[in-house]
Structures are given as C-alpha cells and as structure tokens.
Coordinates of C-alpha atoms and ligand atoms in Angstrom, one line a residue:
X1 CA 0.0 0.0 0.0
X2 CA 1.3 3.5 -0.8
X3 CA 2.5 5.6 2.1
X4 CA 0.0 8.0 3.5
X5 CA 0.4 10.4 6.4
X6 CA -2.8 10.4 8.4
X7 CA -3.6 13.7 10.0
X8 CA -2.9 13.4 13.7
X9 CA -3.8 16.3 16.0
X10 CA -0.1 17.2 16.2
X11 CA 0.2 17.3 12.4
X12 CA -3.0 19.3 12.0
X13 CA -1.6 21.8 14.6
X14 CA 1.6 22.0 12.6
X15 CA -0.3 22.7 9.3
X16 CA -2.4 25.4 11.0
X17 CA 0.5 27.1 12.7
X18 CA 3.0 27.1 9.8
X19 CA 0.6 27.7 6.9
X20 CA -2.9 28.6 7.9
X21 CA -3.0 31.1 10.9
X22 CA -0.2 33.3 9.6
X23 CA -2.0 33.8 6.2
X24 CA -5.6 34.2 7.5
X25 CA -7.2 37.4 6.2
X26 CA -7.9 39.8 9.1
X27 CA -11.7 39.9 8.5
X28 CA -11.9 36.1 8.3
X29 CA -10.1 36.0 11.7
X30 CA -12.6 38.5 13.2
X31 CA -15.5 36.6 11.7
X32 CA -14.2 33.3 13.1
X33 CA -13.7 34.9 16.6
X34 CA -17.1 36.6 16.6
X35 CA -18.8 33.3 15.6
X36 CA -17.0 31.5 18.5
X37 CA -18.2 34.3 21.0
X38 CA -21.8 34.2 19.7
X39 CA -22.3 30.5 18.9
X40 CA -19.9 28.7 21.2
X41 CA -19.7 25.0 20.3
X42 CA -21.8 25.5 17.1
X43 CA -19.0 27.6 15.7
X44 CA -17.4 24.3 14.6
X45 CA -19.8 24.7 11.7
X46 CA -17.5 27.2 10.1
X47 CA -15.1 25.4 7.7
X48 CA -11.6 25.1 9.3
X49 CA -8.8 27.4 8.1
X50 CA -6.9 24.9 6.1
X51 CA -10.0 23.9 4.2
X52 CA -10.9 27.6 3.5
X53 CA -7.4 28.1 2.2
X54 CA -7.6 25.1 0.0
X55 CA -11.0 26.3 -1.5
X56 CA -9.5 29.7 -2.0
X57 CA -6.6 28.3 -4.0
X58 CA -8.8 25.9 -6.0
X59 CA -11.0 28.8 -7.1
X60 CA -8.0 30.8 -8.2
X61 CA -6.5 27.9 -10.1
X62 CA -9.9 27.4 -11.8
X63 CA -10.2 31.1 -12.6
X64 CA -13.7 30.7 -11.1
X65 CA -16.0 33.8 -11.6
X66 CA -19.5 32.6 -10.7
X67 CA -20.0 30.3 -7.7
X68 CA -22.7 29.0 -5.4
X69 CA -22.7 28.1 -1.8
X70 CA -25.4 26.0 -0.1
X71 CA -25.2 26.5 3.7
X72 CA -23.6 29.8 4.6
X73 CA -24.0 30.1 8.5
X74 CA -21.9 33.1 9.5
X75 CA -20.1 33.1 6.2
X76 CA -16.5 31.9 6.8
X77 CA -16.4 29.9 3.6
X78 CA -18.5 32.6 1.8
X79 CA -16.1 35.3 2.8
X80 CA -13.1 33.1 1.8
X81 CA -14.8 32.5 -1.6
X82 CA -15.6 36.2 -2.2
X83 CA -12.0 37.1 -1.4
X84 CA -10.7 34.5 -3.9
X85 CA -12.9 35.7 -6.7
X86 CA -11.9 38.5 -9.1
X87 CA -13.4 42.0 -8.6
X88 CA -16.3 41.2 -11.0
X89 CA -16.8 37.7 -9.6
X90 CA -20.0 36.6 -7.9
X91 CA -21.0 34.1 -5.2
X92 CA -24.6 33.3 -4.5
X93 CA -25.1 32.0 -0.9
X94 CA -28.3 30.2 0.2
X95 CA -29.3 29.7 3.8
X96 CA -32.5 29.6 5.8
X97 CA -30.7 31.3 8.8
X98 CA -30.6 35.0 8.1
X99 CA -29.4 36.0 11.6
X100 CA -26.2 33.9 11.2
X101 CA -25.5 35.5 7.9
X102 CA -26.0 39.0 9.4
X103 CA -23.5 38.1 12.2
X104 CA -20.8 37.7 9.6
X105 CA -21.9 40.5 7.3
X106 CA -20.0 43.4 9.0
X107 CA -16.7 41.5 8.3
X108 CA -17.7 40.9 4.7
X109 CA -18.4 44.7 4.4
X110 CA -15.0 45.5 6.1
X111 CA -13.3 43.2 3.6
X112 CA -14.9 45.2 0.8
X113 CA -16.3 42.2 -1.0
X114 CA -20.0 42.6 -0.3
X115 CA -20.6 43.6 -4.0
X116 CA -19.6 40.0 -5.0
X117 CA -22.2 38.4 -2.8
X118 CA -25.9 37.7 -3.2
X119 CA -27.5 36.1 -0.2
X120 CA -30.7 34.2 -0.8
X121 CA -32.6 33.7 2.4
X122 CA -34.6 30.5 1.9
X123 CA -34.7 26.7 2.1
X124 CA -31.8 25.3 0.0
X125 CA -34.0 23.1 -2.3
X126 CA -36.4 26.0 -3.3
X127 CA -33.4 28.3 -3.7
X128 CA -31.6 25.9 -6.1
X129 CA -34.8 25.4 -8.0
X130 CA -35.4 29.1 -8.3
X131 CA -31.9 29.4 -9.9
X132 CA -32.7 26.7 -12.4
X133 CA -36.0 28.5 -13.2
X134 CA -34.2 31.8 -13.3
X135 CA -32.0 30.8 -16.3
X136 CA -28.8 30.1 -14.4
X137 CA -28.4 26.7 -16.0
X138 CA -24.8 25.6 -16.7
X139 CA -23.5 29.0 -15.6
X140 CA -21.7 28.3 -12.3
X141 CA -18.0 27.4 -12.3
X142 CA -18.1 26.0 -8.7
X143 CA -20.7 25.1 -6.1
X144 CA -19.9 24.3 -2.4
X145 CA -22.5 22.3 -0.5
X146 CA -22.3 22.6 3.3
X147 CA -26.0 22.2 4.4
X148 CA -28.2 19.3 5.5
X149 CA -26.4 16.1 4.7
X150 CA -29.6 14.1 4.2
X151 CA -30.4 16.2 1.1
X152 CA -26.9 16.0 -0.6
X153 CA -28.2 13.5 -3.2
X154 CA -31.2 15.7 -4.1
X155 CA -28.9 18.8 -4.3
X156 CA -26.5 16.9 -6.5
X157 CA -29.2 16.1 -9.2
X158 CA -30.1 19.8 -9.4
X159 CA -26.6 21.2 -9.2
X160 CA -25.6 19.1 -12.2
X161 CA -28.0 21.4 -14.1
X162 CA -26.4 24.6 -12.7
X163 CA -22.7 23.9 -12.8
X164 CA -20.9 24.1 -16.2
X165 CA -19.2 21.1 -17.8
X166 CA -15.7 21.0 -16.3
X167 CA -16.9 22.9 -13.2
X168 CA -16.6 21.6 -9.7
X169 CA -19.3 20.7 -7.1
X170 CA -17.7 20.3 -3.7
X171 CA -19.4 18.5 -0.7
X172 CA -18.3 19.1 2.9
X173 CA -18.1 16.7 5.8
X174 CA -18.1 13.6 3.6
X175 CA -15.8 11.7 6.1
X176 CA -18.1 12.6 8.9
X177 CA -15.5 12.6 11.7
X178 CA -14.0 9.4 10.3
X179 CA -17.1 7.5 11.1
X180 CA -17.7 6.4 7.5
X181 CA -14.8 3.9 8.0
X182 CA -16.0 2.6 11.4
X183 CA -18.3 -0.3 11.9
X184 CA -21.8 0.2 13.2
X185 CA -21.0 -1.2 16.7
X186 CA -17.8 0.9 17.2
X187 CA -17.9 3.6 19.9
X188 CA -18.7 7.1 18.5
X189 CA -20.2 10.3 19.7
X190 CA -24.0 10.4 19.8
X191 CA -24.0 13.4 17.5
X192 CA -22.0 11.5 14.9
X193 CA -23.9 8.1 14.7
X194 CA -27.2 9.2 13.1
X195 CA -25.6 10.7 9.9
X196 CA -22.9 8.1 9.5
X197 CA -25.1 6.0 7.3
X198 CA -26.2 9.0 5.3
X199 CA -22.6 9.9 4.6
X200 CA -21.7 6.3 3.6
X201 CA -24.7 6.1 1.2
X202 CA -23.8 9.5 -0.3
X203 CA -20.2 8.5 -0.8
X204 CA -21.2 5.3 -2.5
X205 CA -23.6 7.1 -4.7
X206 CA -21.0 9.7 -5.8
X207 CA -18.4 7.0 -6.4
X208 CA -20.7 5.3 -8.9
X209 CA -22.0 8.4 -10.7
X210 CA -20.6 8.4 -14.2
X211 CA -21.7 12.0 -14.9
X212 CA -18.8 13.2 -12.8
X213 CA -15.2 12.5 -11.9
X214 CA -14.7 12.6 -8.1
X215 CA -12.2 12.4 -5.3
X216 CA -12.5 12.6 -1.5
X217 CA -9.9 14.8 0.2
X218 CA -9.0 14.2 3.9
X219 CA -9.0 17.9 4.6
X220 CA -11.2 19.3 7.4
X221 CA -14.0 16.8 7.9
X222 CA -13.6 15.4 4.4
X223 CA -14.3 17.3 1.2
X224 CA -15.5 15.5 -2.0
X225 CA -14.7 17.2 -5.2
X226 CA -16.8 16.3 -8.3
X227 CA -15.8 17.5 -11.7
X228 CA -18.8 17.7 -14.0
X229 CA -18.2 15.7 -17.2
Ligands
LIG1 C1 -22.2 23.8 8.5 S1 -23.1 25.3 8.4 C2 -22.4 26.1 7.0 C3 -21.0 26.7 7.4 C4 -20.4 27.6 6.4 N1 -20.2 27.0 5.1 C5 -19.1 28.2 6.9 O1 -18.1 27.8 6.5 O2 -19.3 29.1 7.7 C6 -24.7 24.7 7.7 C7 -25.7 25.8 7.3 O3 -26.6 25.1 6.5 C8 -27.9 25.7 6.8 N2 -28.9 24.8 6.3 C9 -29.1 23.5 6.7 N3 -30.1 22.9 6.1 C10 -30.6 23.9 5.2 C11 -31.7 23.9 4.3 N4 -32.5 22.9 4.1 N5 -31.9 25.0 3.6 C12 -31.1 26.1 3.8 N6 -30.1 26.2 4.7 C13 -29.8 25.1 5.4 C14 -27.9 26.0 8.2 O4 -28.8 27.0 8.5 C15 -26.4 26.3 8.5 O5 -26.3 27.7 8.5

C-alpha cells in the first residue's frame, strides 16, 4: 500500500501554525472569533482554516468567476470565496438562517467584497430550483455544499443542471468525523452516529456516478470534489 500520512492532532496543529493562521485574512479571523463568541460549540460549523485556504486556492487555479454556496451560516467559507474571486466575480449564498449571515456581514463589508455576494434567504432546495427557473443553468464554475447532509443527493441532481461542464461541485463533511470507515458497533459520539449511514450512502452514490469524476480529500471533515463531465 502507498505511504499515507494520516492527519494526527499534532500534524494538524503543525499545518495550522505554519501555513494557515499566519495567512488568515484579518476579516476572516474576526468573523471566526465573533462566531465563537456568539455560537460557542456551534462555531465548529465554520469550515476550518486549512479547508478555506484550499478552497481559495482551488477557485484561483480554476479562474472561477461565478459560484454558489449552499449552507452559509456566519459566512466563513462565503467570505473566503468572495476574497478569492476576481473583482467582478459573484457568489450566491443560500441559507435559511438570516441571523447567522447577518452576524458575519460586518466582516464581509469591512473586507470590501459585499458587492460580489448575493444572499438568498430560503430553504436550499427551493433556492436551487429558483436558480434553475431563473435561467442560471450551466452558468456556475463551482458550487460548495455545506448544508443538511440528508439532502446532498437531491442537491446533486439539481446542481448538475447549474454547474458548467468541467466545473466543480464540492461537498463538505463527507468523512463525517472518520465514522464512515467505522463499523456500526464501534464507539462514537451520539451526534455522529445518526448521519454516519447518510454519509456512507452519499459517498457510494458519488463513487458510482458516471456523470462526474470525483475524489475525496481528507481535509477538514472530508471534502468530496466532483468535476462535471
Ligand atoms: C455547516 S453550516 C455552514 C457553514 C459555512 N459553510 C461556513 O463555513 O461558515 C450549515 C448551514 O446550512 C444551513 N442549512 C441547513 N439545512 C438547510 C436547508 N435545508 N436550507 C437552507 N439552509 C440550510 C444551516 O442554517 C447552517 O447555517
């Protein structure tokens, strides 16, 4: 078997300290700290720094101009995306929680990227359908899905209509705290167990979908990249 360095807590700390924290944009830092103050444990919903930096680099390599985000929360990945896009780029963010978005909004404004963002306050499914009806078909370079895991398969079918051929659909939390590789009877946190099966089914579905080329990255909680064929 090929050599693989699994991410131990010490290695993750090393990555964060040498690469991620020193390069974190000031407004991303402030948004992250404000989210921790306001939401406590729930602040874990923000994507981790190393994942946000990976997304940022991916968008730049792709020359992405128009992107979509499903699941915004306080906007850590949204702000990272807006900062990575060119001046005339655009990211549409969809979330049913307006208060969380408004918590992060002052930092988006201070970062001077609000003009690149359109926030749609609604349920993800109806938001995505409204984009299809609104003639956005095959117009997005990239979509990032970080909302309710149970609906990923439904979102996937619709996002295939919205993302261009050659574009990327990225799904977050696909390793679900490593539980996807554990057996049912293994000890795991109560919050992890219910969605373990959902994640396994989604990963199997994606691995067998011939309309895309896909890979799972062990960054953050697992990110699956799908390139639309
Ligand atoms: C993990 S958080 C997103 C974190 C965000 N990407 C970040 O890095 O800060 C998930 C978000 O998805 C939203 N969400 C969950 N299910 C949804 C649905 N059916 N429609 C719209 N938003 C939904 C929640 O309100 C929550 O803000």
